[in-house]
Tab-separated table of C-alpha atoms in Angstrom:
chain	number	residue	atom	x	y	z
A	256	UNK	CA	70.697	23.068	212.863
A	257	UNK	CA	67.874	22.092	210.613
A	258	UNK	CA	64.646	24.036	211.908
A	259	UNK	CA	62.162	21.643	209.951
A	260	UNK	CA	63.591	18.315	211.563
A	261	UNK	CA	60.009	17.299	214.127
A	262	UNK	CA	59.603	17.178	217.326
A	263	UNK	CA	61.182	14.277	219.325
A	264	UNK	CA	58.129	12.434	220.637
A	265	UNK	CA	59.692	11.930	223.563
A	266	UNK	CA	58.982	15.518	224.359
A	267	UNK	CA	56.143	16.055	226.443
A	268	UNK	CA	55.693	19.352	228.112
A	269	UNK	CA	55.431	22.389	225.111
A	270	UNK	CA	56.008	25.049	227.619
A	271	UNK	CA	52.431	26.957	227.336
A	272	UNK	CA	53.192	30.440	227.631
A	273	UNK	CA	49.364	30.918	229.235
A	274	UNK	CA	50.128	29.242	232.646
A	275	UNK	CA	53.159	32.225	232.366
A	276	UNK	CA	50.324	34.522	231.493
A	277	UNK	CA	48.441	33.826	234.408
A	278	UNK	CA	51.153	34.116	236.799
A	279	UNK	CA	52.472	37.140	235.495
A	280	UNK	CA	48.832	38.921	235.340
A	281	UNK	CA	48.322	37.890	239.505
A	282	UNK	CA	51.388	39.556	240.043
A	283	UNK	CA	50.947	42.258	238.472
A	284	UNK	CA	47.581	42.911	239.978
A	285	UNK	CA	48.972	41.754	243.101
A	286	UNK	CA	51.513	44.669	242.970
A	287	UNK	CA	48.429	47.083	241.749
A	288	UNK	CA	46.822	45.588	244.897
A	289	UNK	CA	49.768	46.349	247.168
A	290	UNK	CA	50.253	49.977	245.660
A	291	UNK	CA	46.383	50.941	246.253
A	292	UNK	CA	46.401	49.494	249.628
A	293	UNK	CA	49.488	52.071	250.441
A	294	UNK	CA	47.571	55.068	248.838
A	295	UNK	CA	44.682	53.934	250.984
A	296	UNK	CA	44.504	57.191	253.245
A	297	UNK	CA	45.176	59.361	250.426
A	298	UNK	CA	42.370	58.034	247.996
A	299	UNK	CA	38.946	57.314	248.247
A	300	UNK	CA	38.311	53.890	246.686
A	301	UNK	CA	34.405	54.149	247.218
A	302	UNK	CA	34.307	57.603	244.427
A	303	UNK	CA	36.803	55.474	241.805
A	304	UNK	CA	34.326	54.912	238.544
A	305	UNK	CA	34.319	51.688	237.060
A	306	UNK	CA	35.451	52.920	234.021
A	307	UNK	CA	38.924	53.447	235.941
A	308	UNK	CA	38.960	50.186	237.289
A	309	UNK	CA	38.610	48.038	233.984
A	310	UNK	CA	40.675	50.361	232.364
A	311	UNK	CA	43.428	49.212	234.920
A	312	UNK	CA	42.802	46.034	234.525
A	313	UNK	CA	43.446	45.906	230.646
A	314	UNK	CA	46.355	48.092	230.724
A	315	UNK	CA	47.667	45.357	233.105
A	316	UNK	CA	45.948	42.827	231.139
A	317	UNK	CA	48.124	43.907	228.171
A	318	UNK	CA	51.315	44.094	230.184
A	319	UNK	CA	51.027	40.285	231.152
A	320	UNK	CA	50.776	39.660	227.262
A	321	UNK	CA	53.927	41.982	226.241
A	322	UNK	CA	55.898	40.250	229.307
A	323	UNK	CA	54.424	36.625	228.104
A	324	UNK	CA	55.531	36.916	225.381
A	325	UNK	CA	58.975	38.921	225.658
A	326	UNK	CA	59.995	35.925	228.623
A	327	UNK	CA	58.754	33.151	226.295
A	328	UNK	CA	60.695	34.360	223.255
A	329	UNK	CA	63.883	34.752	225.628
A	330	UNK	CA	63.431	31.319	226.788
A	331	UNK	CA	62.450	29.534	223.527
A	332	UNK	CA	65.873	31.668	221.946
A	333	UNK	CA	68.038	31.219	224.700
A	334	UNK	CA	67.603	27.507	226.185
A	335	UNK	CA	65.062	25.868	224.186
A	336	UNK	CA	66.013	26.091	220.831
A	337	UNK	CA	69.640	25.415	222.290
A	338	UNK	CA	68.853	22.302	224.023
A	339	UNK	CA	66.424	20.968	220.726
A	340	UNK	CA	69.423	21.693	219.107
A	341	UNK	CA	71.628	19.493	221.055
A	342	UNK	CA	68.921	16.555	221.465
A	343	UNK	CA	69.067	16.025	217.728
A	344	UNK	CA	72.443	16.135	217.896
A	345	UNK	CA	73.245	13.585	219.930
A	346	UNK	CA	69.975	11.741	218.922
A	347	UNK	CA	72.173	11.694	215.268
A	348	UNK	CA	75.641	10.689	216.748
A	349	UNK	CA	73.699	7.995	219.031
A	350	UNK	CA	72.569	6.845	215.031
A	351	UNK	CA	75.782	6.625	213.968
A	352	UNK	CA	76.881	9.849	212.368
A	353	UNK	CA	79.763	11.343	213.452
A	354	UNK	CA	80.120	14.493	211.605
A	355	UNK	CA	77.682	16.503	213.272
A	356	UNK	CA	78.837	20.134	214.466
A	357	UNK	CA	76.987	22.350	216.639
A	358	UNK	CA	78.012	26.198	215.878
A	359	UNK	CA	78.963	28.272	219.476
A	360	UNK	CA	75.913	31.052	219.716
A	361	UNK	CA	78.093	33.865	220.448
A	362	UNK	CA	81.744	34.627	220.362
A	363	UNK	CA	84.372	32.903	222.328
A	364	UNK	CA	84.639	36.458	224.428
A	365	UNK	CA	81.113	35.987	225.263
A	366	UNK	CA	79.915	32.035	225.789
A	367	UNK	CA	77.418	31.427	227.972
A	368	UNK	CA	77.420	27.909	229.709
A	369	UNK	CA	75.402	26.865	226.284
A	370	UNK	CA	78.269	27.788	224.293
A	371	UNK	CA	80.481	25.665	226.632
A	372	UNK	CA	78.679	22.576	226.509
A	373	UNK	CA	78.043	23.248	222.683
A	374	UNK	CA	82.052	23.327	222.219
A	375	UNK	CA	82.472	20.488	224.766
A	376	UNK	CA	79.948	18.236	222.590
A	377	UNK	CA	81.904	18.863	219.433
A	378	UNK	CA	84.935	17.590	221.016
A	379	UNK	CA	83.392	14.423	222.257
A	380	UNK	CA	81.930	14.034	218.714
A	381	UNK	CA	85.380	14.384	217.419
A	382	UNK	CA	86.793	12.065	219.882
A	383	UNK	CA	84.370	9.748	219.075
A	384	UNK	CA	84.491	9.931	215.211
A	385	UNK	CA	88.121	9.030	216.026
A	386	UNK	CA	87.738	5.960	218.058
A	387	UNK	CA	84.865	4.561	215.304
A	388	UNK	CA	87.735	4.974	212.309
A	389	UNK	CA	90.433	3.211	214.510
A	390	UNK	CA	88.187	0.706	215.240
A	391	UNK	CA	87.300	-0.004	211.035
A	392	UNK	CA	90.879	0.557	210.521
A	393	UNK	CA	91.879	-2.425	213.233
A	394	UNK	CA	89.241	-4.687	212.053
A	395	UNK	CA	90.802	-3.931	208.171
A	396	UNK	CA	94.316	-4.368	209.735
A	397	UNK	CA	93.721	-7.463	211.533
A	398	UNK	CA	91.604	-9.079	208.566
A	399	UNK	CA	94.353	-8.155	206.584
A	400	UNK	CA	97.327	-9.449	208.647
A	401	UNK	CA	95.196	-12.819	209.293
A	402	UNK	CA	94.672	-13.386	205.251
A	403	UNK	CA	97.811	-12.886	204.498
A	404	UNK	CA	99.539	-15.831	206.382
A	405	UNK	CA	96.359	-18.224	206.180
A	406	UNK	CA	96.926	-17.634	202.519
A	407	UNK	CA	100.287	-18.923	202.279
A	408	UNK	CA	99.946	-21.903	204.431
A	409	UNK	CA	96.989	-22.558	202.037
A	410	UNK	CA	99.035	-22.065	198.923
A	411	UNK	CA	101.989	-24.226	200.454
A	412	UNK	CA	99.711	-26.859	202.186
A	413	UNK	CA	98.254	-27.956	198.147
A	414	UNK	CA	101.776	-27.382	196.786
A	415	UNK	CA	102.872	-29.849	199.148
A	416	UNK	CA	100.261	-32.484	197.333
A	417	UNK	CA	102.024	-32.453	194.364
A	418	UNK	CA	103.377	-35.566	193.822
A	419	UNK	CA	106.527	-34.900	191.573
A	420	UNK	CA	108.466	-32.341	194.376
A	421	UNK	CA	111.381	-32.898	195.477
A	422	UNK	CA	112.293	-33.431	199.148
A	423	UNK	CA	114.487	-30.076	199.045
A	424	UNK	CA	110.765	-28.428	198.074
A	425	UNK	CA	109.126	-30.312	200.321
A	426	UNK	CA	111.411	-29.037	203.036
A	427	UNK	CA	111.252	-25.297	202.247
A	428	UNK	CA	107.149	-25.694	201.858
A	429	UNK	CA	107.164	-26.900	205.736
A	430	UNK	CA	109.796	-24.473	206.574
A	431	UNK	CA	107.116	-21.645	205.001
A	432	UNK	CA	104.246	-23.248	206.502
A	433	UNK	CA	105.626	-22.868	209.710
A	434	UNK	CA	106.615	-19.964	209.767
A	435	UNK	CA	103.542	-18.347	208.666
A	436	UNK	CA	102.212	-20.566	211.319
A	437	UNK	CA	103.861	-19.073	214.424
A	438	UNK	CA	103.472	-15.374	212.337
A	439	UNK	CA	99.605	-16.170	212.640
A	440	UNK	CA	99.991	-17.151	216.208
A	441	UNK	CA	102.169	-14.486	217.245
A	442	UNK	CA	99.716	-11.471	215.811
A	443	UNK	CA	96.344	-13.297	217.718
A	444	UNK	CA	98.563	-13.568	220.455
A	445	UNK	CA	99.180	-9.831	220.754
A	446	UNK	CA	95.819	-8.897	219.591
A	447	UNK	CA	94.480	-10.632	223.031
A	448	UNK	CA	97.238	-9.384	224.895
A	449	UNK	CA	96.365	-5.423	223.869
A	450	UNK	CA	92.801	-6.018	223.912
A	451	UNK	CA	93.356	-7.411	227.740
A	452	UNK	CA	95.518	-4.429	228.360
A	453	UNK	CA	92.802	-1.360	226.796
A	454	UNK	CA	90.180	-3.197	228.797
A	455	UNK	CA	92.059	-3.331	231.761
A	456	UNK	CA	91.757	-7.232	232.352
A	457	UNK	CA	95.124	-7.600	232.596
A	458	UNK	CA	96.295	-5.715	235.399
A	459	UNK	CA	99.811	-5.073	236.526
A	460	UNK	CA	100.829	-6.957	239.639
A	461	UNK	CA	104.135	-5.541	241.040
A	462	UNK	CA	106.689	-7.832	243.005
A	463	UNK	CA	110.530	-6.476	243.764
A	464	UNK	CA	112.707	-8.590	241.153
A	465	UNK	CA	116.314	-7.987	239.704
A	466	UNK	CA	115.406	-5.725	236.227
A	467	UNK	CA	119.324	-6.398	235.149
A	468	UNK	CA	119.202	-9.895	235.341
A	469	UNK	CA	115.740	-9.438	233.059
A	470	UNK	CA	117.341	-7.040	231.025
A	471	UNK	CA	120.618	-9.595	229.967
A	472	UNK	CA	118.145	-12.711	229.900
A	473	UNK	CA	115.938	-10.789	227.375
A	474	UNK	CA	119.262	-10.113	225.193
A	475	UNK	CA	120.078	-13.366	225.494
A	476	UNK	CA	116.922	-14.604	224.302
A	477	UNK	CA	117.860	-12.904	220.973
A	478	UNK	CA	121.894	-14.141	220.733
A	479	UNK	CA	120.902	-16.558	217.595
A	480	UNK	CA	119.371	-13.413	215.973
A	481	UNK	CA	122.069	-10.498	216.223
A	482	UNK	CA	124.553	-13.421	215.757
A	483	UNK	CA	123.113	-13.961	212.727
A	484	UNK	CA	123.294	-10.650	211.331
A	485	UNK	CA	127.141	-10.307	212.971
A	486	UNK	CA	125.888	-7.623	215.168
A	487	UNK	CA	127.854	-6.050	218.221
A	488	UNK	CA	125.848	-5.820	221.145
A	489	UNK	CA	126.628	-4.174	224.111
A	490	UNK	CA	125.307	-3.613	226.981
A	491	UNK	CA	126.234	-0.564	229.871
A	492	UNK	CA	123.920	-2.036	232.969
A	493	UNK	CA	124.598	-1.145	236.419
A	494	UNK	CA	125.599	-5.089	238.326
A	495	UNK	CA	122.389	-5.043	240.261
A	496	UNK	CA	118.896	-2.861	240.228
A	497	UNK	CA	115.944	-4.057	242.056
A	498	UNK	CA	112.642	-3.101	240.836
A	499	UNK	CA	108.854	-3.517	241.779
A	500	UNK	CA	107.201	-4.330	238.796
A	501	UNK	CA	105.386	-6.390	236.788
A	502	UNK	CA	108.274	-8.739	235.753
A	503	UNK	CA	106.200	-10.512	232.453
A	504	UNK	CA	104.341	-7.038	231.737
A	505	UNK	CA	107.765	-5.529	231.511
A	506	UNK	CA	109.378	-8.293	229.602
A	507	UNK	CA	106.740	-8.005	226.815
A	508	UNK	CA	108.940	-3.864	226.550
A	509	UNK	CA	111.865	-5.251	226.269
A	510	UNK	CA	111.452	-8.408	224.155
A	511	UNK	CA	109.367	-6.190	221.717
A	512	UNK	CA	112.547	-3.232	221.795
A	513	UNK	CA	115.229	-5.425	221.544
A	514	UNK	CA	113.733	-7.685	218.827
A	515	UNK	CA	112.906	-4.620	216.896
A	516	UNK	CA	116.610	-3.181	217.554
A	517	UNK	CA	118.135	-6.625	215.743
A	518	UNK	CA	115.244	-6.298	212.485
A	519	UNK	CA	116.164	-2.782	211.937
A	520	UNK	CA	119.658	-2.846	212.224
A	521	UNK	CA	121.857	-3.418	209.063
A	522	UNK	CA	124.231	-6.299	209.300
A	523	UNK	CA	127.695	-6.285	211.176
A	524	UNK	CA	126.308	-2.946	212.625
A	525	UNK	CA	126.088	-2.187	216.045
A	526	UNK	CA	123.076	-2.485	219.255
A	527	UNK	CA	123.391	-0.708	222.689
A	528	UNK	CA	121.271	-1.192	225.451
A	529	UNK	CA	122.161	1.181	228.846
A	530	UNK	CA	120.279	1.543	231.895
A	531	UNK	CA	120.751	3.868	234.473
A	532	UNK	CA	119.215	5.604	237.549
A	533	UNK	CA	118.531	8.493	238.772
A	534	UNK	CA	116.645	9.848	242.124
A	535	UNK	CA	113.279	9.777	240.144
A	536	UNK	CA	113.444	7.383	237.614
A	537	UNK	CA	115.312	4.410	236.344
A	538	UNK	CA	115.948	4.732	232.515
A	539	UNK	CA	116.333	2.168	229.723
A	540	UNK	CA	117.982	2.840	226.030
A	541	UNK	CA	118.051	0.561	223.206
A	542	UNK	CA	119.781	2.204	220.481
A	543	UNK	CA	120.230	0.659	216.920
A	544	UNK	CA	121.908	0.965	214.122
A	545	UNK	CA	119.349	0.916	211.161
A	546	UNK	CA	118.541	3.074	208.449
A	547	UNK	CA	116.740	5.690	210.845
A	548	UNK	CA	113.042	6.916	211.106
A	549	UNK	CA	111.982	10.367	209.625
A	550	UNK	CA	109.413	12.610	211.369
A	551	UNK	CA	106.167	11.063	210.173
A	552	UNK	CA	107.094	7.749	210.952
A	553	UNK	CA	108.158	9.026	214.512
A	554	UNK	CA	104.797	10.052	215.207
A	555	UNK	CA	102.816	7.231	214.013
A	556	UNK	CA	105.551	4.432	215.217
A	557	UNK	CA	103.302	3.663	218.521
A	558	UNK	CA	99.950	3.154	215.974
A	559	UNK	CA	98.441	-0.353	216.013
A	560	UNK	CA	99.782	-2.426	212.776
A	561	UNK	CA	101.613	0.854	211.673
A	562	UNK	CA	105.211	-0.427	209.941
A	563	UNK	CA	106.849	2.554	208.657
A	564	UNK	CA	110.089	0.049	207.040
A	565	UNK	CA	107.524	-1.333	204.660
A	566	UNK	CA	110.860	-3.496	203.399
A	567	UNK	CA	110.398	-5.381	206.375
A	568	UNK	CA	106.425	-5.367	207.122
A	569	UNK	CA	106.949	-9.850	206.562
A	570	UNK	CA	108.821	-9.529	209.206
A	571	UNK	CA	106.230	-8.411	211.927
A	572	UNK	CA	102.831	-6.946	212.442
A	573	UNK	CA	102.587	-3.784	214.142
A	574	UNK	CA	101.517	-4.333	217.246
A	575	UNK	CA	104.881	-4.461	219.334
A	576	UNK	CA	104.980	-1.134	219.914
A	577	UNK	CA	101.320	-0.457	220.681
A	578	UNK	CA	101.740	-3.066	223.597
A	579	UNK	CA	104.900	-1.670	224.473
A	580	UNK	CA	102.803	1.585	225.039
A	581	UNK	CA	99.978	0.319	226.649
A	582	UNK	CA	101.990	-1.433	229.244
A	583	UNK	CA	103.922	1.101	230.398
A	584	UNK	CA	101.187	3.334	230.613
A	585	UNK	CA	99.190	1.188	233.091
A	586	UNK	CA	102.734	1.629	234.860
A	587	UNK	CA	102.823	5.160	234.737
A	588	UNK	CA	105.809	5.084	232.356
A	589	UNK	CA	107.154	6.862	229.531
A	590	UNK	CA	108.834	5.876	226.250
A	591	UNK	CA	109.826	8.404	223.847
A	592	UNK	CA	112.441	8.035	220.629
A	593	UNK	CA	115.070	9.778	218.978
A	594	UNK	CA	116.424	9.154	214.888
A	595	UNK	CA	118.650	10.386	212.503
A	596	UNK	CA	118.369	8.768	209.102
A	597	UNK	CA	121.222	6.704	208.201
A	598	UNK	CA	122.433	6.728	211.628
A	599	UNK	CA	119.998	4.614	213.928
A	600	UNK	CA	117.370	4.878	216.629
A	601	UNK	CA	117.466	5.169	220.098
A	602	UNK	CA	113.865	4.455	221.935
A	603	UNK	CA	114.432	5.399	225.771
A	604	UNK	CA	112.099	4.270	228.113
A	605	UNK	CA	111.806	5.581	231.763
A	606	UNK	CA	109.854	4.347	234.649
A	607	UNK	CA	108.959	6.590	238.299
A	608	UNK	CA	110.716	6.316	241.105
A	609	UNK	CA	108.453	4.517	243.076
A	610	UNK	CA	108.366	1.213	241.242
A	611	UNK	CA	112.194	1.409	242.050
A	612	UNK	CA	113.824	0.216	245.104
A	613	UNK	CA	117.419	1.449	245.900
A	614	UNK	CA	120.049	-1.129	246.985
């Protein structure tokens, strides 16, 4: 740490080492005291010269100093300077700078408590650091997936004034418009839904309810889609599973998985969705049959606005699979994924036992 940074003003005892001189002197004279008044009956305290007395007195004298200033040094090395150290600190991160580092004092063999809240602090500072650059990086992302939309209803909105276009134009300017429309309203839709869900304002409320029947009315929902594309989807469900749940926190999981399933996969190709149960947990798959994810994109995939297909970032905004996270967190869920490239996904989620009830 920088030794010429001042004192915080805040700061008002300096820890004068004279009080600690005076203490330390009456105790040592009080100990002189105590020793004489054992040797009483051995010594005669009427023939001592005065010489002997003051020369006690600053030999005693020039203890308290040594031990002054030994106990001062010791305490200005090993918690004052340490805990200056850590006000500036965190007097700098509360500023806004999140790269300070406070070095351990000793090795890790041999930390102190000081070392341990040193080592703790750079941690939080990390953490911290972290949570500031997603924060700039969803206000870029979100400025960024707002402009982009607003600009081509904008674009299409003045071509649409032109007086000489033709009504097939016309038609695929509104079509465009309103699209990027529900796009737009889709993304701030999901940016209040996942800011409700952080801040915990939106709070699960579990009732028992059929999760097959919500599992084939969710597919359903998508038959114009994978029909579309000539997909094949089937579906290995067991005829009846009660859950307790939160049936619409639940649907946004499977709305954003099976959506994502139909995007991904290639056309004529194939979708699977299986659920099953076990004595601990009931288990969803959705497997496709896309192009596949490689390692990097397997880590990241759960990132806000992340898109690792950039071939098909039009096509969404990043945020289904951050919600899908978040909600089954707050459930005590899981969701992990498996890919081979070329072959396909399969994202598997699974929820505890103890949102399930057995029929």
């Amino acid at each position: 740490m920088d030794e010429n940074v001042s004192v915080d003003p805040r700061v008002k005892s300096k820890g004068s080492p004279f009080f600690n001189f005076i203490l330390i002197f009456i105790g040592l004279g009080a100990l002189t005291t105590g020793q004489m008044f054992i040797l009483q009956n051995y010594l005669d305290h009427e023939s001592l010269p005065k010489g002997y007395i003051i020369g006690i007195l600053l030999y005693w004298f020039f203890i308290a100093i040594i031990l002054t200033l030994f106990i001062q040094g010791r305490f200005k090395r090993n918690y004052q300077q340490p805990m200056k150290d850590l006000a500036q600190s965190a007097r700098k991160v509360g500023e806004g700078d999140f790269s300070v580092y406070i070095s351990p004092r000793h090795l890790p063999e041999k930390w102190d408590y000081i070392d341990v809240i040193f080592a703790d602090f750079n941690v939080m500072v990390e953490e911290l650091g972290s949570i500031e650059t997603l924060k700039t990086d969803f206000f870029s992302n979100v400025s960024h997936e707002i402009k982009t939309p607003l600009s081509v209803i904008q674009n299409y909105a003045e071509a649409l004034k032109v007086e000489n276009i033709t009504p097939e134009q016309k038609e695929n300017y509104i079509e465009t418009i309103i699209a990027s429309s529900a796009k737009l309203t889709n993304l701030i839709t999901n940016i209040l839904k996942l800011n409700k869900l952080e801040n915990q304002k939106l709070q699960p409320i579990s009732e028992p309810y059929d999760l097959c029947r919500q599992l084939t009315e969710c597919a359903l929902s998508y038959e114009e889609l994978w029909t579309a594309k000539s997909l094949d989807f089937v579906v290995e469900i067991e005829d009846y599973a009660t859950i307790e749940a939160d049936a619409s926190l639940l649907e946004i999981v499977w709305n954003n998985l099976i959506s994502n399933a139909i995007k991904f996969s290639a056309p004529e190709g194939t979708i699977t969705m299986k659920q099953t149960s076990t004595a601990n947990q009931l288990i969803v798959s959705i497997t496709d049959s896309g192009l596949g994810m490689n390692e990097e994109t397997l880590k990241r995939m759960f990132d806000k606005f992340y898109q690792g297909d950039t071939s098909r970032s039009t096509e969404g905004n990043g945020l289904g699979l951050a919600l899908v996270l978040r909600v089954l967190q707050l459930m005590d869920g899981t969701i992990s994924a498996t890919s081979t490239i070329g072959q396909g996904t399969t994202i598997t989620v699974k929820i505890p036992v103890r949102y399930k009830i057995n029929h």
